[in-house]
Structure formats: C-alpha cells, structure tokens
Amino acid sequence: MGQYFHVIAPKLREKADWGWKLGEILFDGTPASLVYLFARPIIPPTFTGHCCTPDSESLSKTMTSSATINAPSKKRGYLFGNLAHLTDDTLSRAKPDHFYGARPEQLNRQIRKDLSDQIIPSTQDDLPMAPNFFLEAKGPDGSLAVATRQACYDGALGARGMHSLQTYRQDKLTYDNNAYTITSTYHGGQLKLYVE
C-alpha cells in the first residue's frame, strides 16, 4: 500500500519574513519532504511510514514519546513549575510532551537568576532553559482541541521567555514582528506547526 501525506499549509502574515524563511527551509515543494523533515527530529525515519499509511490512524502518544532521541537541550514530560503564571493562577502549570531549549550553562548566571521565572521552567538544574520549541502529541483517543490549547499555552510561555531575553535590561520594550517560538501538535497522523 502507498503512503498518503496530508499537508496543511499555514497562512503566513505578509510582513513576517520569518514565515517565508521557515517555509523555504522546511518545504521544497513536495509533501513527502515536508512530512520527513517534520518527523525527523521527533520520530526516527523507520517510523515515518507508519504514521502516514492509510492503515494506521496515528501513532499512539506512547510510541511517539518513546521514539525520541535524548539530547541535553531536549526534554519531555516535565511540569513547568518555576515559570510565572500567564494569568491569575487559575490555569494549570504547563507540562509539554516535548520541549527544546538551551543548556543552562550557555547563558550568564546573573541573567538566569534575574529572569528565572521567565526562562527557567523547573528548579531541576539539568533541564533546558528558555524553551522555544514545543510538541503536544495525542493518541487516537486524544483530543485535538486539548492539544491545540496546550500547545498555545506552551508557546505563549516560550514567547514570553524569548521576549524577556531580548529586552533584558532595556528601558523600552521592543517588538520586531518575528517569531522566536515554534509549537506543534501531533494528532491523527498530522503534525501542525504554530509560530509565536
């Protein structure tokens, strides 16, 4: 049986150069390359055919999580208990399925201390800091709506952290209309990316 690739192209803001650059990097015009490039960091190539065959509705969340490769700047399943709330403490703490960030030793200790509740997700000092790539995955019985809400919340925390680093010790907040955080959802065999 053949493989079927479903591609949903995002609508990009006209003035945002990052959108076109991201598209050029990831997409060479063929749906197969798009699926391979998106799947590569998350799922080893041996699994890419399984997630896109017509016989398989989707990979289970467990398989997706167990297929990852451990790296010092990537972690999964940790509660973001150290980050300041985005609202009035009524929302649960974020706990992304996967997230990528920088190694703590890559940033000056004083900056880490000053921005701790913005960029350090956990009090565990071996976890990545300033996470800016997130994945929320749901198995066949999981809810896409829940994954999307979780991904948006993860991304908002990441974007806030990136912005706090960019404006550290500046008198005036600045915005450059570029995205510095990418969130993604995996559900029903589809990987969707969101930029913030």
Short mmCIF file of C-alpha atoms in Angstrom, two decimals:
data_model
loop_
_atom_site.label_atom_id
_atom_site.label_comp_id
_atom_site.label_asym_id
_atom_site.label_seq_id
_atom_site.Cartn_x
_atom_site.Cartn_y
_atom_site.Cartn_z
CA MET A 1 0.00 0.00 0.00
CA GLY A 2 1.16 3.51 -0.75
CA GLN A 3 1.78 6.30 1.65
CA TYR A 4 -0.54 9.29 1.82
CA PHE A 5 0.78 12.59 3.01
CA HIS A 6 -1.54 15.32 4.19
CA VAL A 7 -0.12 18.81 4.19
CA ILE A 8 -1.91 21.80 5.63
CA ALA A 9 -0.06 24.96 4.61
CA PRO A 10 -0.34 27.73 7.19
CA LYS A 11 -1.37 31.23 6.18
CA LEU A 12 1.59 33.45 6.87
CA ARG A 13 1.47 37.13 7.68
CA GLU A 14 2.65 39.18 4.71
CA LYS A 15 5.17 41.30 6.60
CA ALA A 16 6.75 38.48 8.59
CA ASP A 17 9.97 37.43 6.85
CA TRP A 18 10.44 34.55 9.28
CA GLY A 19 7.43 32.77 7.84
CA TRP A 20 8.83 32.61 4.36
CA LYS A 21 12.29 31.68 5.61
CA LEU A 22 10.85 28.85 7.68
CA GLY A 23 8.87 27.65 4.68
CA GLU A 24 11.93 27.71 2.42
CA ILE A 25 13.97 25.76 4.94
CA LEU A 26 11.36 23.09 5.60
CA PHE A 27 9.44 22.71 2.37
CA ASP A 28 10.96 22.07 -1.05
CA GLY A 29 7.59 21.67 -2.77
CA THR A 30 6.88 18.00 -2.20
CA PRO A 31 4.55 16.80 0.54
CA ALA A 32 6.81 13.82 1.26
CA SER A 33 9.77 16.05 2.10
CA LEU A 34 7.64 18.15 4.41
CA VAL A 35 6.48 15.11 6.38
CA TYR A 36 10.01 13.71 6.52
CA LEU A 37 11.55 16.97 7.70
CA PHE A 38 8.90 17.48 10.38
CA ALA A 39 9.02 13.87 11.52
CA ARG A 40 12.80 13.56 11.61
CA PRO A 41 13.53 15.30 14.94
CA ILE A 42 10.59 13.64 16.68
CA ILE A 43 10.22 10.21 15.12
CA PRO A 44 13.09 8.16 13.69
CA PRO A 45 12.79 7.61 9.91
CA THR A 46 11.81 3.97 10.45
CA PHE A 47 8.50 5.18 11.92
CA THR A 48 7.65 7.82 9.32
CA GLY A 49 5.93 5.34 7.01
CA HIS A 50 3.76 4.02 9.83
CA CYS A 51 2.36 7.39 10.79
CA CYS A 52 1.24 8.16 7.26
CA THR A 53 -0.08 4.87 5.89
CA PRO A 54 -3.81 4.57 5.27
CA ASP A 55 -3.97 1.55 7.60
CA SER A 56 -2.71 3.49 10.60
CA GLU A 57 -4.91 6.24 12.02
CA SER A 58 -1.97 7.64 14.01
CA LEU A 59 0.90 6.70 16.22
CA SER A 60 -0.05 6.43 19.82
CA LYS A 61 1.21 9.07 22.19
CA THR A 62 3.29 6.43 23.94
CA MET A 63 5.03 5.35 20.75
CA THR A 64 5.71 8.95 19.79
CA SER A 65 7.18 9.69 23.20
CA SER A 66 9.30 6.55 23.38
CA ALA A 67 10.72 7.01 19.88
CA THR A 68 12.54 10.23 20.73
CA ILE A 69 16.27 10.58 20.95
CA ASN A 70 17.57 12.05 24.20
CA ALA A 71 19.64 15.21 23.90
CA PRO A 72 20.77 17.65 26.59
CA SER A 73 18.72 20.50 25.13
CA LYS A 74 15.54 18.43 24.72
CA LYS A 75 13.29 17.01 27.41
CA ARG A 76 9.78 15.66 27.76
CA GLY A 77 7.03 15.47 30.31
CA TYR A 78 8.29 17.93 32.92
CA LEU A 79 5.98 20.27 34.79
CA PHE A 80 6.86 23.93 34.23
CA GLY A 81 6.55 24.74 37.92
CA ASN A 82 9.08 27.57 38.07
CA LEU A 83 7.64 29.84 35.37
CA ALA A 84 5.42 32.73 36.42
CA HIS A 85 1.76 32.27 35.54
CA LEU A 86 0.38 33.98 32.46
CA THR A 87 -2.94 34.62 34.19
CA ASP A 88 -4.30 34.72 37.73
CA ASP A 89 -3.15 31.22 38.75
CA THR A 90 -6.40 29.60 37.56
CA LEU A 91 -4.69 27.70 34.71
CA SER A 92 -2.75 24.52 35.36
CA ARG A 93 1.00 24.59 35.00
CA ALA A 94 2.25 23.73 31.52
CA LYS A 95 3.66 20.24 31.00
CA PRO A 96 4.62 19.87 27.33
CA ASP A 97 5.09 16.39 25.93
CA HIS A 98 8.41 17.51 24.42
CA PHE A 99 10.35 20.76 24.54
CA TYR A 100 13.66 22.07 23.33
CA GLY A 101 15.70 24.89 24.79
CA ALA A 102 19.22 25.99 25.58
CA ARG A 103 21.53 24.36 28.08
CA PRO A 104 21.70 26.47 31.26
CA GLU A 105 25.47 26.92 31.04
CA GLN A 106 25.02 28.76 27.72
CA LEU A 107 23.67 31.86 29.50
CA ASN A 108 25.31 34.10 32.08
CA ARG A 109 24.40 33.04 35.62
CA GLN A 110 23.20 36.53 36.62
CA ILE A 111 20.81 36.71 33.65
CA ARG A 112 19.49 33.25 34.54
CA LYS A 113 18.89 34.45 38.09
CA ASP A 114 17.24 37.73 37.06
CA LEU A 115 14.91 36.06 34.53
CA SER A 116 14.41 32.79 36.37
CA ASP A 117 10.59 32.90 36.46
CA GLN A 118 10.51 33.78 32.75
CA ILE A 119 13.03 31.36 31.22
CA ILE A 120 13.78 28.55 33.71
CA PRO A 121 10.88 26.08 33.53
CA SER A 122 11.86 23.95 36.53
CA THR A 123 14.02 24.08 39.62
CA GLN A 124 15.81 21.00 38.27
CA ASP A 125 19.06 22.50 37.02
CA ASP A 126 19.66 19.85 34.34
CA LEU A 127 16.61 20.83 32.27
CA PRO A 128 16.85 23.11 29.24
CA MET A 129 16.14 26.78 29.83
CA ALA A 130 14.40 29.28 27.57
CA PRO A 131 12.41 26.59 25.76
CA ASN A 132 11.25 27.74 22.33
CA PHE A 133 10.09 24.56 20.58
CA PHE A 134 7.21 22.52 21.97
CA LEU A 135 5.28 19.42 20.93
CA GLU A 136 1.93 18.26 22.25
CA ALA A 137 1.01 14.78 20.98
CA LYS A 138 -2.29 12.95 21.36
CA GLY A 139 -3.06 9.35 20.54
CA PRO A 140 -6.11 8.20 18.56
CA ASP A 141 -8.45 8.77 21.52
CA GLY A 142 -6.91 12.12 22.49
CA SER A 143 -8.47 15.48 21.73
CA LEU A 144 -7.02 17.75 19.06
CA ALA A 145 -8.69 20.72 20.75
CA VAL A 146 -6.89 19.94 24.02
CA ALA A 147 -3.55 19.50 22.24
CA THR A 148 -4.03 22.83 20.46
CA ARG A 149 -4.85 24.68 23.69
CA GLN A 150 -1.86 23.11 25.43
CA ALA A 151 0.43 23.99 22.52
CA CYS A 152 -0.79 27.60 22.50
CA TYR A 153 -0.18 27.89 26.24
CA ASP A 154 3.29 26.32 25.91
CA GLY A 155 4.08 28.70 23.06
CA ALA A 156 2.92 31.75 24.98
CA LEU A 157 5.27 30.84 27.84
CA GLY A 158 8.12 30.30 25.40
CA ALA A 159 7.46 33.54 23.53
CA ARG A 160 7.34 35.48 26.80
CA GLY A 161 10.70 33.97 27.77
CA MET A 162 12.27 34.82 24.42
CA HIS A 163 10.97 38.38 24.67
CA SER A 164 12.29 38.78 28.21
CA LEU A 165 15.75 37.72 26.99
CA GLN A 166 15.62 40.11 24.04
CA THR A 167 14.60 43.05 26.20
CA TYR A 168 16.78 42.25 29.22
CA ARG A 169 17.91 45.50 30.86
CA GLN A 170 16.36 47.64 28.15
CA ASP A 171 14.33 50.69 29.13
CA LYS A 172 11.74 50.21 26.40
CA LEU A 173 10.07 47.01 25.25
CA THR A 174 10.54 46.40 21.54
CA TYR A 175 8.77 44.09 19.11
CA ASP A 176 10.16 43.13 15.71
CA ASN A 177 7.28 41.07 14.26
CA ASN A 178 9.42 37.93 14.10
CA ALA A 179 8.67 34.56 15.61
CA TYR A 180 11.10 33.06 18.09
CA THR A 181 8.94 30.19 19.36
CA ILE A 182 7.51 27.23 17.47
CA THR A 183 4.83 24.97 18.88
CA SER A 184 3.45 21.85 17.30
CA THR A 185 0.68 19.33 17.72
CA TYR A 186 0.67 15.73 16.55
CA HIS A 187 -2.73 14.07 16.28
CA GLY A 188 -4.35 11.66 13.87
CA GLY A 189 -1.22 11.34 11.76
CA GLN A 190 -0.89 15.09 11.24
CA LEU A 191 1.83 17.35 12.53
CA LYS A 192 0.83 21.00 12.72
CA LEU A 193 3.23 23.85 13.43
CA TYR A 194 2.40 27.20 15.01
CA VAL A 195 4.76 30.14 15.33
CA GLU A 196 4.63 32.78 18.04
#
